[in-house]
PDB file of C-alpha atoms in Angstrom:
ATOM      1  CA  UNK A   1     165.509-118.407-168.298  1.00  0.00           C
ATOM      2  CA  UNK A   2     166.644-116.740-164.800  1.00  0.00           C
ATOM      3  CA  UNK A   3     163.048-115.174-164.568  1.00  0.00           C
ATOM      4  CA  UNK A   4     161.500-118.008-165.546  1.00  0.00           C
ATOM      5  CA  UNK A   5     163.204-119.996-163.119  1.00  0.00           C
ATOM      6  CA  UNK A   6     162.183-117.395-160.144  1.00  0.00           C
ATOM      7  CA  UNK A   7     158.552-117.805-161.413  1.00  0.00           C
ATOM      8  CA  UNK A   8     159.096-121.939-161.100  1.00  0.00           C
ATOM      9  CA  UNK A   9     160.443-121.252-157.656  1.00  0.00           C
ATOM     10  CA  UNK A  10     157.734-119.379-156.553  1.00  0.00           C
ATOM     11  CA  UNK A  11     154.999-121.738-158.031  1.00  0.00           C
ATOM     12  CA  UNK A  12     156.892-125.164-158.309  1.00  0.00           C
ATOM     13  CA  UNK A  13     153.445-126.975-159.119  1.00  0.00           C
ATOM     14  CA  UNK A  14     152.399-124.876-162.226  1.00  0.00           C
ATOM     15  CA  UNK A  15     153.112-126.942-165.214  1.00  0.00           C
ATOM     16  CA  UNK A  16     152.949-123.797-167.379  1.00  0.00           C
ATOM     17  CA  UNK A  17     156.257-122.386-166.032  1.00  0.00           C
ATOM     18  CA  UNK A  18     158.096-125.691-166.819  1.00  0.00           C
ATOM     19  CA  UNK A  19     156.635-125.722-170.391  1.00  0.00           C
ATOM     20  CA  UNK A  20     157.775-122.064-170.919  1.00  0.00           C
ATOM     21  CA  UNK A  21     161.153-122.380-169.620  1.00  0.00           C
ATOM     22  CA  UNK A  22     161.450-125.730-171.599  1.00  0.00           C
ATOM     23  CA  UNK A  23     160.586-123.683-174.654  1.00  0.00           C
ATOM     24  CA  UNK A  24     163.111-120.983-174.070  1.00  0.00           C
ATOM     25  CA  UNK A  25     165.810-123.817-173.182  1.00  0.00           C
ATOM     26  CA  UNK A  26     164.799-125.302-176.846  1.00  0.00           C
ATOM     27  CA  UNK A  27     165.091-121.930-178.613  1.00  0.00           C
ATOM     28  CA  UNK A  28     168.852-121.974-176.877  1.00  0.00           C
ATOM     29  CA  UNK A  29     169.918-125.316-178.061  1.00  0.00           C
ATOM     30  CA  UNK A  30     169.694-126.478-174.564  1.00  0.00           C
ATOM     31  CA  UNK A  31     167.768-129.779-175.429  1.00  0.00           C
ATOM     32  CA  UNK A  32     168.287-131.726-172.496  1.00  0.00           C
ATOM     33  CA  UNK A  33     167.299-129.001-169.930  1.00  0.00           C
ATOM     34  CA  UNK A  34     164.116-128.539-172.274  1.00  0.00           C
ATOM     35  CA  UNK A  35     163.542-132.579-172.252  1.00  0.00           C
ATOM     36  CA  UNK A  36     163.823-132.145-168.144  1.00  0.00           C
ATOM     37  CA  UNK A  37     161.326-129.089-168.152  1.00  0.00           C
ATOM     38  CA  UNK A  38     158.468-130.573-170.592  1.00  0.00           C
ATOM     39  CA  UNK A  39     158.658-133.732-168.587  1.00  0.00           C
ATOM     40  CA  UNK A  40     158.156-132.177-165.489  1.00  0.00           C
ATOM     41  CA  UNK A  41     155.349-130.024-166.700  1.00  0.00           C
ATOM     42  CA  UNK A  42     153.554-133.377-168.242  1.00  0.00           C
ATOM     43  CA  UNK A  43     154.367-135.000-164.834  1.00  0.00           C
ATOM     44  CA  UNK A  44     152.474-132.223-163.080  1.00  0.00           C
ATOM     45  CA  UNK A  45     149.579-132.169-165.910  1.00  0.00           C
ATOM     46  CA  UNK A  46     149.151-135.483-167.789  1.00  0.00           C
ATOM     47  CA  UNK A  47     147.124-133.814-170.162  1.00  0.00           C
ATOM     48  CA  UNK A  48     149.077-130.752-171.219  1.00  0.00           C
ATOM     49  CA  UNK A  49     149.105-131.529-175.072  1.00  0.00           C
ATOM     50  CA  UNK A  50     151.237-128.409-175.590  1.00  0.00           C
ATOM     51  CA  UNK A  51     154.083-129.684-173.556  1.00  0.00           C
ATOM     52  CA  UNK A  52     153.807-133.218-175.318  1.00  0.00           C
ATOM     53  CA  UNK A  53     153.776-131.169-178.657  1.00  0.00           C
ATOM     54  CA  UNK A  54     156.883-128.854-177.597  1.00  0.00           C
ATOM     55  CA  UNK A  55     158.558-132.000-176.573  1.00  0.00           C
ATOM     56  CA  UNK A  56     158.312-133.512-179.754  1.00  0.00           C
ATOM     57  CA  UNK A  57     159.663-130.710-181.639  1.00  0.00           C
ATOM     58  CA  UNK A  58     162.844-131.109-179.200  1.00  0.00           C
ATOM     59  CA  UNK A  59     162.898-134.408-180.046  1.00  0.00           C
ATOM     60  CA  UNK A  60     162.651-133.785-183.791  1.00  0.00           C
ATOM     61  CA  UNK A  61     165.532-131.669-183.177  1.00  0.00           C
ATOM     62  CA  UNK A  62     167.655-134.281-181.455  1.00  0.00           C
ATOM     63  CA  UNK A  63     166.653-136.798-184.553  1.00  0.00           C
ATOM     64  CA  UNK A  64     164.522-138.869-182.327  1.00  0.00           C
ATOM     65  CA  UNK A  65     161.368-139.280-184.988  1.00  0.00           C
ATOM     66  CA  UNK A  66     160.102-142.119-182.973  1.00  0.00           C
ATOM     67  CA  UNK A  67     159.656-140.188-179.641  1.00  0.00           C
ATOM     68  CA  UNK A  68     158.746-137.309-181.637  1.00  0.00           C
ATOM     69  CA  UNK A  69     155.793-139.030-183.340  1.00  0.00           C
ATOM     70  CA  UNK A  70     154.741-140.685-180.309  1.00  0.00           C
ATOM     71  CA  UNK A  71     154.504-136.917-178.174  1.00  0.00           C
ATOM     72  CA  UNK A  72     152.534-135.493-181.393  1.00  0.00           C
ATOM     73  CA  UNK A  73     150.194-138.639-181.375  1.00  0.00           C
ATOM     74  CA  UNK A  74     150.000-137.974-177.441  1.00  0.00           C
ATOM     75  CA  UNK A  75     148.930-134.674-177.845  1.00  0.00           C
ATOM     76  CA  UNK A  76     146.533-135.216-180.750  1.00  0.00           C
ATOM     77  CA  UNK A  77     144.742-137.668-178.956  1.00  0.00           C
ATOM     78  CA  UNK A  78     144.288-135.464-175.908  1.00  0.00           C
ATOM     79  CA  UNK A  79     143.552-132.544-178.221  1.00  0.00           C
ATOM     80  CA  UNK A  80     142.340-133.843-181.498  1.00  0.00           C
ATOM     81  CA  UNK A  81     141.905-130.037-182.755  1.00  0.00           C
ATOM     82  CA  UNK A  82     145.449-128.685-181.914  1.00  0.00           C
ATOM     83  CA  UNK A  83     146.844-127.690-185.346  1.00  0.00           C
ATOM     84  CA  UNK A  84     150.229-127.034-184.327  1.00  0.00           C
ATOM     85  CA  UNK A  85     150.974-130.886-183.685  1.00  0.00           C
ATOM     86  CA  UNK A  86     149.352-131.807-186.905  1.00  0.00           C
ATOM     87  CA  UNK A  87     152.032-129.467-188.654  1.00  0.00           C
ATOM     88  CA  UNK A  88     154.793-130.914-186.310  1.00  0.00           C
ATOM     89  CA  UNK A  89     154.010-134.877-187.275  1.00  0.00           C
ATOM     90  CA  UNK A  90     153.493-133.471-190.768  1.00  0.00           C
ATOM     91  CA  UNK A  91     156.808-132.229-190.787  1.00  0.00           C
ATOM     92  CA  UNK A  92     158.439-135.545-189.334  1.00  0.00           C
ATOM     93  CA  UNK A  93     156.361-137.524-192.113  1.00  0.00           C
ATOM     94  CA  UNK A  94     157.522-135.348-195.131  1.00  0.00           C
ATOM     95  CA  UNK A  95     161.173-135.675-193.829  1.00  0.00           C
ATOM     96  CA  UNK A  96     160.646-139.385-193.627  1.00  0.00           C
ATOM     97  CA  UNK A  97     159.222-139.516-197.147  1.00  0.00           C
ATOM     98  CA  UNK A  98     155.958-140.351-196.028  1.00  0.00           C
ATOM     99  CA  UNK A  99     154.317-137.613-198.323  1.00  0.00           C
ATOM    100  CA  UNK A 100     150.711-139.109-198.098  1.00  0.00           C
ATOM    101  CA  UNK A 101     150.829-138.844-194.277  1.00  0.00           C
ATOM    102  CA  UNK A 102     152.393-135.379-194.329  1.00  0.00           C
ATOM    103  CA  UNK A 103     150.037-134.224-196.829  1.00  0.00           C
ATOM    104  CA  UNK A 104     146.794-135.711-194.528  1.00  0.00           C
ATOM    105  CA  UNK A 105     148.344-133.863-191.536  1.00  0.00           C
ATOM    106  CA  UNK A 106     149.054-130.570-193.371  1.00  0.00           C
ATOM    107  CA  UNK A 107     145.123-130.716-194.820  1.00  0.00           C
ATOM    108  CA  UNK A 108     143.958-131.322-191.454  1.00  0.00           C
ATOM    109  CA  UNK A 109     145.789-128.365-190.150  1.00  0.00           C
ATOM    110  CA  UNK A 110     144.606-126.390-192.703  1.00  0.00           C
ATOM    111  CA  UNK A 111     140.730-127.583-192.252  1.00  0.00           C
ATOM    112  CA  UNK A 112     141.225-126.489-188.495  1.00  0.00           C
ATOM    113  CA  UNK A 113     141.715-122.991-189.563  1.00  0.00           C
ATOM    114  CA  UNK A 114     144.975-122.874-188.754  1.00  0.00           C
ATOM    115  CA  UNK A 115     146.842-119.070-189.395  1.00  0.00           C
ATOM    116  CA  UNK A 116     150.259-121.030-189.342  1.00  0.00           C
ATOM    117  CA  UNK A 117     151.873-120.309-192.466  1.00  0.00           C
ATOM    118  CA  UNK A 118     153.799-123.704-192.142  1.00  0.00           C
ATOM    119  CA  UNK A 119     150.826-125.799-192.760  1.00  0.00           C
ATOM    120  CA  UNK A 120     150.354-123.815-196.179  1.00  0.00           C
ATOM    121  CA  UNK A 121     154.163-124.100-197.208  1.00  0.00           C
ATOM    122  CA  UNK A 122     154.667-127.517-196.559  1.00  0.00           C
ATOM    123  CA  UNK A 123     151.703-128.661-198.222  1.00  0.00           C
ATOM    124  CA  UNK A 124     152.954-126.422-200.989  1.00  0.00           C
ATOM    125  CA  UNK A 125     156.173-128.147-200.743  1.00  0.00           C
ATOM    126  CA  UNK A 126     154.648-131.501-201.278  1.00  0.00           C
ATOM    127  CA  UNK A 127     152.166-130.150-204.303  1.00  0.00           C
ATOM    128  CA  UNK A 128     155.352-128.951-206.202  1.00  0.00           C
ATOM    129  CA  UNK A 129     157.026-132.070-205.671  1.00  0.00           C
ATOM    130  CA  UNK A 130     154.140-133.975-207.326  1.00  0.00           C
ATOM    131  CA  UNK A 131     154.688-131.293-210.058  1.00  0.00           C
ATOM    132  CA  UNK A 132     151.144-129.694-209.174  1.00  0.00           C
ATOM    133  CA  UNK A 133     152.516-126.363-209.419  1.00  0.00           C
ATOM    134  CA  UNK A 134     149.180-124.397-209.652  1.00  0.00           C
ATOM    135  CA  UNK A 135     148.257-125.745-206.134  1.00  0.00           C
ATOM    136  CA  UNK A 136     151.851-125.116-204.988  1.00  0.00           C
ATOM    137  CA  UNK A 137     151.491-121.445-205.972  1.00  0.00           C
ATOM    138  CA  UNK A 138     148.133-120.992-204.249  1.00  0.00           C
ATOM    139  CA  UNK A 139     149.447-122.571-201.258  1.00  0.00           C
ATOM    140  CA  UNK A 140     152.592-120.487-201.178  1.00  0.00           C
ATOM    141  CA  UNK A 141     150.694-117.301-201.587  1.00  0.00           C
ATOM    142  CA  UNK A 142     148.453-118.254-198.951  1.00  0.00           C
ATOM    143  CA  UNK A 143     151.413-118.874-196.669  1.00  0.00           C
ATOM    144  CA  UNK A 144     152.797-115.312-197.538  1.00  0.00           C
ATOM    145  CA  UNK A 145     149.689-113.553-196.851  1.00  0.00           C
ATOM    146  CA  UNK A 146     150.247-115.447-193.062  1.00  0.00           C
ATOM    147  CA  UNK A 147     153.803-114.552-192.829  1.00  0.00           C
ATOM    148  CA  UNK A 148     154.739-111.938-195.505  1.00  0.00           C
ATOM    149  CA  UNK A 149     158.458-111.679-194.180  1.00  0.00           C
ATOM    150  CA  UNK A 150     159.613-115.657-194.508  1.00  0.00           C
ATOM    151  CA  UNK A 151     161.990-115.652-197.471  1.00  0.00           C
ATOM    152  CA  UNK A 152     161.298-119.460-198.047  1.00  0.00           C
ATOM    153  CA  UNK A 153     157.693-118.758-198.898  1.00  0.00           C
ATOM    154  CA  UNK A 154     158.593-116.321-201.949  1.00  0.00           C
ATOM    155  CA  UNK A 155     161.366-118.894-202.829  1.00  0.00           C
ATOM    156  CA  UNK A 156     159.243-121.884-203.206  1.00  0.00           C
ATOM    157  CA  UNK A 157     157.070-119.854-204.806  1.00  0.00           C
ATOM    158  CA  UNK A 158     159.242-118.664-207.523  1.00  0.00           C
ATOM    159  CA  UNK A 159     160.568-122.035-207.900  1.00  0.00           C
ATOM    160  CA  UNK A 160     157.036-123.332-209.526  1.00  0.00           C
ATOM    161  CA  UNK A 161     156.487-120.257-211.343  1.00  0.00           C
ATOM    162  CA  UNK A 162     159.698-120.831-213.161  1.00  0.00           C
ATOM    163  CA  UNK A 163     158.352-124.269-214.085  1.00  0.00           C
ATOM    164  CA  UNK A 164     155.657-122.906-215.333  1.00  0.00           C
ATOM    165  CA  UNK A 165     157.429-120.544-217.426  1.00  0.00           C
ATOM    166  CA  UNK A 166     156.238-117.397-215.667  1.00  0.00           C
ATOM    167  CA  UNK A 167     159.729-115.698-215.218  1.00  0.00           C
ATOM    168  CA  UNK A 168     158.601-112.490-214.568  1.00  0.00           C
ATOM    169  CA  UNK A 169     156.839-113.566-211.315  1.00  0.00           C
ATOM    170  CA  UNK A 170     159.668-115.996-210.483  1.00  0.00           C
ATOM    171  CA  UNK A 171     162.061-113.072-210.661  1.00  0.00           C
ATOM    172  CA  UNK A 172     159.573-110.819-208.315  1.00  0.00           C
ATOM    173  CA  UNK A 173     159.513-113.598-205.680  1.00  0.00           C
ATOM    174  CA  UNK A 174     163.677-114.527-206.107  1.00  0.00           C
ATOM    175  CA  UNK A 175     164.439-110.731-205.613  1.00  0.00           C
ATOM    176  CA  UNK A 176     161.991-110.667-202.783  1.00  0.00           C
ATOM    177  CA  UNK A 177     163.180-113.749-201.075  1.00  0.00           C
ATOM    178  CA  UNK A 178     166.964-112.279-201.511  1.00  0.00           C
ATOM    179  CA  UNK A 179     165.521-108.809-199.815  1.00  0.00           C
ATOM    180  CA  UNK A 180     164.074-110.692-197.002  1.00  0.00           C
ATOM    181  CA  UNK A 181     167.184-112.952-196.562  1.00  0.00           C
TER     182      UNK A 181
END
């Protein structure tokens, strides 16, 4: 953060510096400082869709889903092809029980050829919740191909294998999930 602060001090009108430092603050759990940096980035560049999506994530972490949705919506208004905003907004919807809207957002991110495993993982969770385990397994498998070190993907797929009485596959996935975490 100190090196990012030096970059900002050298270029105080550069929105990207504030966005990057805000992300670092967010990863460190320093949400108020993160919000301040994202606010500054947006004031310097009102079309900075990544800063809106990053601020939305901080609002999600803070439990303010209304502000998170507003920022994800703004990011998508500026750039309707920004897959990360669809995934983030989809997570807000899914956690609020708005499954159909969540599914639509994950589907849109996938249609945009995202390489973000979260889109497939979250759509897989929706399929799983609907008892559509064949589709869930396909999505978890795609997510694993994109992020093979994420234990929750193997666990999710293992649960669907178990429901489908494919115990050997379930056992292998659960063991991999344990190995990873």
